Amino acid sequence: MVRRARELGVQPFSAHAPLHGDDDQVGAGASPHGQAVLLQYPGGRWIQGLVAGSDGSLTVVARADVTELVRAQMLATEASEKLVQQSATDGLTGITNRRRFDETLGAEWLRAARTGNFLSLLMVDIDHFKRLNDHYGHVAGDECLRQAARLLQVCVRRAGELVARYGGEEFVVLLPGAEVGQAEELAQRCLQ
């Protein structure tokens, strides 16, 4: 029965133990007293079953269509992940925001103190930004900020380095493990 279900495209999921392995071993290790199993059917249907079995046998005792519940849970998870992403991202430039930068700086500061590694930070300010904004308007100023953010992200190359909007026309580049010379080199690359 399990082999036929797999041939039809049914994907089993268990809340207690992963259901994988040989076709005849699906459900192996399940308690003889029952275990909840979630089955994904082709076409996006989800069925939850209460199964009992042991020694490689699997018997479905009860089942219910939980498609709407699973879909609602998936939507809630996606919304939660999107909210987490949005709370860490600057809405205008799409890079890390000040709040996430502050959190990351705190963690990296403690790590550097614990390990004795270097921690460098670049403060980037766009010269004459107020005049640009006053003369060309806020739309042009916003585009300038987006371009500056993209440029800074292109300059950052090592894993763990972080570019964030600090506020207004100010950006920061956090460089864990970078010595002063490396930070100066990156600053020059950004300026060029």
One Martini backbone bead per residue (centre of mass of N, CA, C, O) as a GRO file, in nm:
protein
  192
    1MET     BB    1   0.057   0.062  -0.022
    2VAL     BB    2   0.298   0.256   0.003
    3ARG     BB    3   0.412   0.215  -0.277
    4ARG     BB    4   0.157   0.315  -0.430
    5ALA     BB    5   0.150   0.598  -0.310
    6ARG     BB    6   0.425   0.685  -0.423
    7GLU     BB    7   0.349   0.642  -0.724
    8LEU     BB    8   0.118   0.877  -0.690
    9GLY     BB    9   0.280   1.113  -0.503
   10VAL     BB   10   0.294   1.058  -0.209
   11GLN     BB   11   0.388   1.257   0.079
   12PRO     BB   12   0.537   1.194   0.375
   13PHE     BB   13   0.467   1.325   0.709
   14SER     BB   14   0.605   1.372   1.038
   15ALA     BB   15   0.587   1.483   1.371
   16HIS     BB   16   0.804   1.257   1.496
   17ALA     BB   17   0.904   1.104   1.225
   18PRO     BB   18   1.066   1.032   0.960
   19LEU     BB   19   0.946   0.932   0.630
   20HIS     BB   20   1.193   0.713   0.530
   21GLY     BB   21   1.324   0.509   0.282
   22ASP     BB   22   1.213   0.231   0.229
   23ASP     BB   23   0.912   0.144   0.123
   24ASP     BB   24   0.883  -0.081   0.360
   25GLN     BB   25   0.985   0.148   0.595
   26VAL     BB   26   0.752   0.310   0.630
   27GLY     BB   27   0.712   0.381   0.971
   28ALA     BB   28   0.944   0.302   1.107
   29GLY     BB   29   0.915   0.328   1.460
   30ALA     BB   30   0.636   0.330   1.515
   31SER     BB   31   0.391   0.339   1.714
   32PRO     BB   32   0.137   0.115   1.800
   33HIS     BB   33  -0.053   0.361   1.918
   34GLY     BB   34   0.031   0.603   1.731
   35GLN     BB   35   0.050   0.840   1.449
   36ALA     BB   36   0.102   1.135   1.300
   37VAL     BB   37   0.027   1.194   0.948
   38LEU     BB   38   0.143   1.371   0.661
   39LEU     BB   39  -0.012   1.394   0.336
   40GLN     BB   40   0.093   1.454   0.003
   41TYR     BB   41  -0.090   1.529  -0.271
   42PRO     BB   42  -0.166   1.566  -0.564
   43GLY     BB   43  -0.276   1.903  -0.610
   44GLY     BB   44  -0.244   2.001  -0.292
   45ARG     BB   45  -0.320   1.781  -0.101
   46TRP     BB   46  -0.404   1.718   0.251
   47ILE     BB   47  -0.344   1.440   0.476
   48GLN     BB   48  -0.446   1.324   0.789
   49GLY     BB   49  -0.310   1.059   0.988
   50LEU     BB   50  -0.370   0.776   1.182
   51VAL     BB   51  -0.118   0.556   1.280
   52ALA     BB   52  -0.031   0.207   1.277
   53GLY     BB   53   0.276   0.035   1.367
   54SER     BB   54   0.529  -0.217   1.290
   55ASP     BB   55   0.787  -0.354   1.135
   56GLY     BB   56   0.697  -0.191   0.852
   57SER     BB   57   0.410  -0.147   0.918
   58LEU     BB   58   0.108   0.020   0.781
   59THR     BB   59  -0.181   0.177   0.939
   60VAL     BB   60  -0.469   0.335   0.871
   61VAL     BB   61  -0.713   0.465   1.097
   62ALA     BB   62  -0.719   0.782   1.024
   63ARG     BB   63  -0.875   1.061   0.832
   64ALA     BB   64  -0.798   1.404   0.705
   65ASP     BB   65  -0.871   1.699   0.551
   66VAL     BB   66  -0.597   1.966   0.566
   67THR     BB   67  -0.552   2.176   0.340
   68GLU     BB   68  -0.642   2.453   0.458
   69LEU     BB   69  -0.458   2.444   0.706
   70VAL     BB   70  -0.188   2.423   0.558
   71ARG     BB   71  -0.217   2.677   0.387
   72ALA     BB   72  -0.245   2.872   0.626
   73GLN     BB   73   0.030   2.801   0.749
   74MET     BB   74   0.202   2.881   0.504
   75LEU     BB   75   0.110   3.178   0.494
   76ALA     BB   76   0.202   3.250   0.781
   77THR     BB   77   0.500   3.185   0.736
   78GLU     BB   78   0.549   3.380   0.502
   79ALA     BB   79   0.461   3.637   0.656
   80SER     BB   80   0.671   3.613   0.880
   81GLU     BB   81   0.923   3.619   0.699
   82LYS     BB   82   0.858   3.893   0.569
   83LEU     BB   83   0.857   4.058   0.832
   84VAL     BB   84   1.146   4.002   0.912
   85GLN     BB   85   1.269   4.122   0.655
   86GLN     BB   86   1.141   4.408   0.680
   87SER     BB   87   1.264   4.471   0.973
   88ALA     BB   88   1.576   4.458   0.823
   89THR     BB   89   1.482   4.670   0.597
   90ASP     BB   90   1.523   4.920   0.385
   91GLY     BB   91   1.276   5.062   0.195
   92LEU     BB   92   1.449   5.228  -0.017
   93THR     BB   93   1.729   5.044  -0.066
   94GLY     BB   94   1.726   4.723   0.047
   95ILE     BB   95   1.892   4.731   0.292
   96THR     BB   96   2.007   4.738   0.578
   97ASN     BB   97   1.912   4.849   0.877
   98ARG     BB   98   1.967   4.999   1.176
   99ARG     BB   99   1.858   4.782   1.363
  100ARG     BB  100   2.025   4.544   1.247
  101PHE     BB  101   2.296   4.674   1.280
  102ASP     BB  102   2.295   4.699   1.588
  103GLU     BB  103   2.277   4.395   1.638
  104THR     BB  104   2.533   4.311   1.479
  105LEU     BB  105   2.738   4.485   1.626
  106GLY     BB  106   2.702   4.357   1.904
  107ALA     BB  107   2.786   4.070   1.819
  108GLU     BB  108   3.066   4.142   1.692
  109TRP     BB  109   3.188   4.274   1.939
  110LEU     BB  110   3.181   4.025   2.122
  111ARG     BB  111   3.344   3.840   1.936
  112ALA     BB  112   3.602   4.014   1.924
  113ALA     BB  113   3.652   4.011   2.229
  114ARG     BB  114   3.670   3.698   2.258
  115THR     BB  115   3.890   3.643   2.005
  116GLY     BB  116   4.068   3.907   1.904
  117ASN     BB  117   3.950   4.031   1.668
  118PHE     BB  118   3.876   4.227   1.423
  119LEU     BB  119   3.694   4.556   1.388
  120SER     BB  120   3.536   4.729   1.130
  121LEU     BB  121   3.431   5.076   1.033
  122LEU     BB  122   3.227   5.246   0.801
  123MET     BB  123   3.159   5.582   0.730
  124VAL     BB  124   2.897   5.708   0.514
  125ASP     BB  125   2.881   6.024   0.336
  126ILE     BB  126   2.694   6.239   0.144
  127ASP     BB  127   2.784   6.494  -0.026
  128HIS     BB  128   2.558   6.746  -0.072
  129PHE     BB  129   2.262   6.628  -0.042
  130LYS     BB  130   2.076   6.867   0.018
  131ARG     BB  131   2.127   7.017  -0.246
  132LEU     BB  132   2.027   6.794  -0.431
  133ASN     BB  133   1.742   6.780  -0.315
  134ASP     BB  134   1.667   7.083  -0.360
  135HIS     BB  135   1.724   7.091  -0.674
  136TYR     BB  136   1.595   6.787  -0.778
  137GLY     BB  137   1.469   6.633  -0.551
  138HIS     BB  138   1.352   6.348  -0.390
  139VAL     BB  139   1.368   6.146  -0.620
  140ALA     BB  140   1.668   6.190  -0.678
  141GLY     BB  141   1.765   6.133  -0.388
  142ASP     BB  142   1.665   5.842  -0.376
  143GLU     BB  143   1.834   5.739  -0.615
  144CYS     BB  144   2.105   5.804  -0.489
  145LEU     BB  145   2.076   5.610  -0.247
  146ARG     BB  146   2.044   5.351  -0.412
  147GLN     BB  147   2.316   5.371  -0.560
  148ALA     BB  148   2.496   5.375  -0.310
  149ALA     BB  149   2.409   5.100  -0.204
  150ARG     BB  150   2.498   4.934  -0.449
  151LEU     BB  151   2.794   5.015  -0.447
  152LEU     BB  152   2.863   4.909  -0.164
  153GLN     BB  153   2.783   4.611  -0.220
  154VAL     BB  154   2.996   4.565  -0.443
  155CYS     BB  155   3.251   4.617  -0.257
  156VAL     BB  156   3.153   4.390  -0.097
  157ARG     BB  157   3.301   4.044  -0.051
  158ARG     BB  158   3.281   3.932   0.230
  159ALA     BB  159   3.182   3.736   0.454
  160GLY     BB  160   2.993   3.931   0.699
  161GLU     BB  161   2.957   4.174   0.555
  162LEU     BB  162   2.799   4.506   0.610
  163VAL     BB  163   2.533   4.693   0.472
  164ALA     BB  164   2.396   5.013   0.591
  165ARG     BB  165   2.148   5.219   0.689
  166TYR     BB  166   2.174   5.480   0.923
  167GLY     BB  167   2.083   5.768   0.793
  168GLY     BB  168   1.971   5.918   0.549
  169GLU     BB  169   2.300   5.972   0.398
  170GLU     BB  170   2.388   5.723   0.579
  171PHE     BB  171   2.645   5.477   0.604
  172VAL     BB  172   2.746   5.134   0.674
  173VAL     BB  173   3.049   4.927   0.723
  174LEU     BB  174   3.091   4.601   0.826
  175LEU     BB  175   3.423   4.445   0.932
  176PRO     BB  176   3.489   4.149   1.009
  177GLY     BB  177   3.839   4.091   1.052
  178ALA     BB  178   3.936   4.380   0.979
  179GLU     BB  179   4.183   4.569   0.920
  180VAL     BB  180   4.277   4.884   0.862
  181GLY     BB  181   4.391   4.835   0.575
  182GLN     BB  182   4.137   4.695   0.464
  183ALA     BB  183   3.942   4.931   0.515
  184GLU     BB  184   4.091   5.138   0.339
  185GLU     BB  185   4.071   4.980   0.076
  186LEU     BB  186   3.762   4.978   0.064
  187ALA     BB  187   3.719   5.281   0.069
  188GLN     BB  188   3.870   5.337  -0.197
  189ARG     BB  189   3.693   5.160  -0.375
  190CYS     BB  190   3.432   5.321  -0.324
  191LEU     BB  191   3.534   5.599  -0.423
  192GLN     BB  192   3.603   5.490  -0.719
   0.00000   0.00000   0.00000
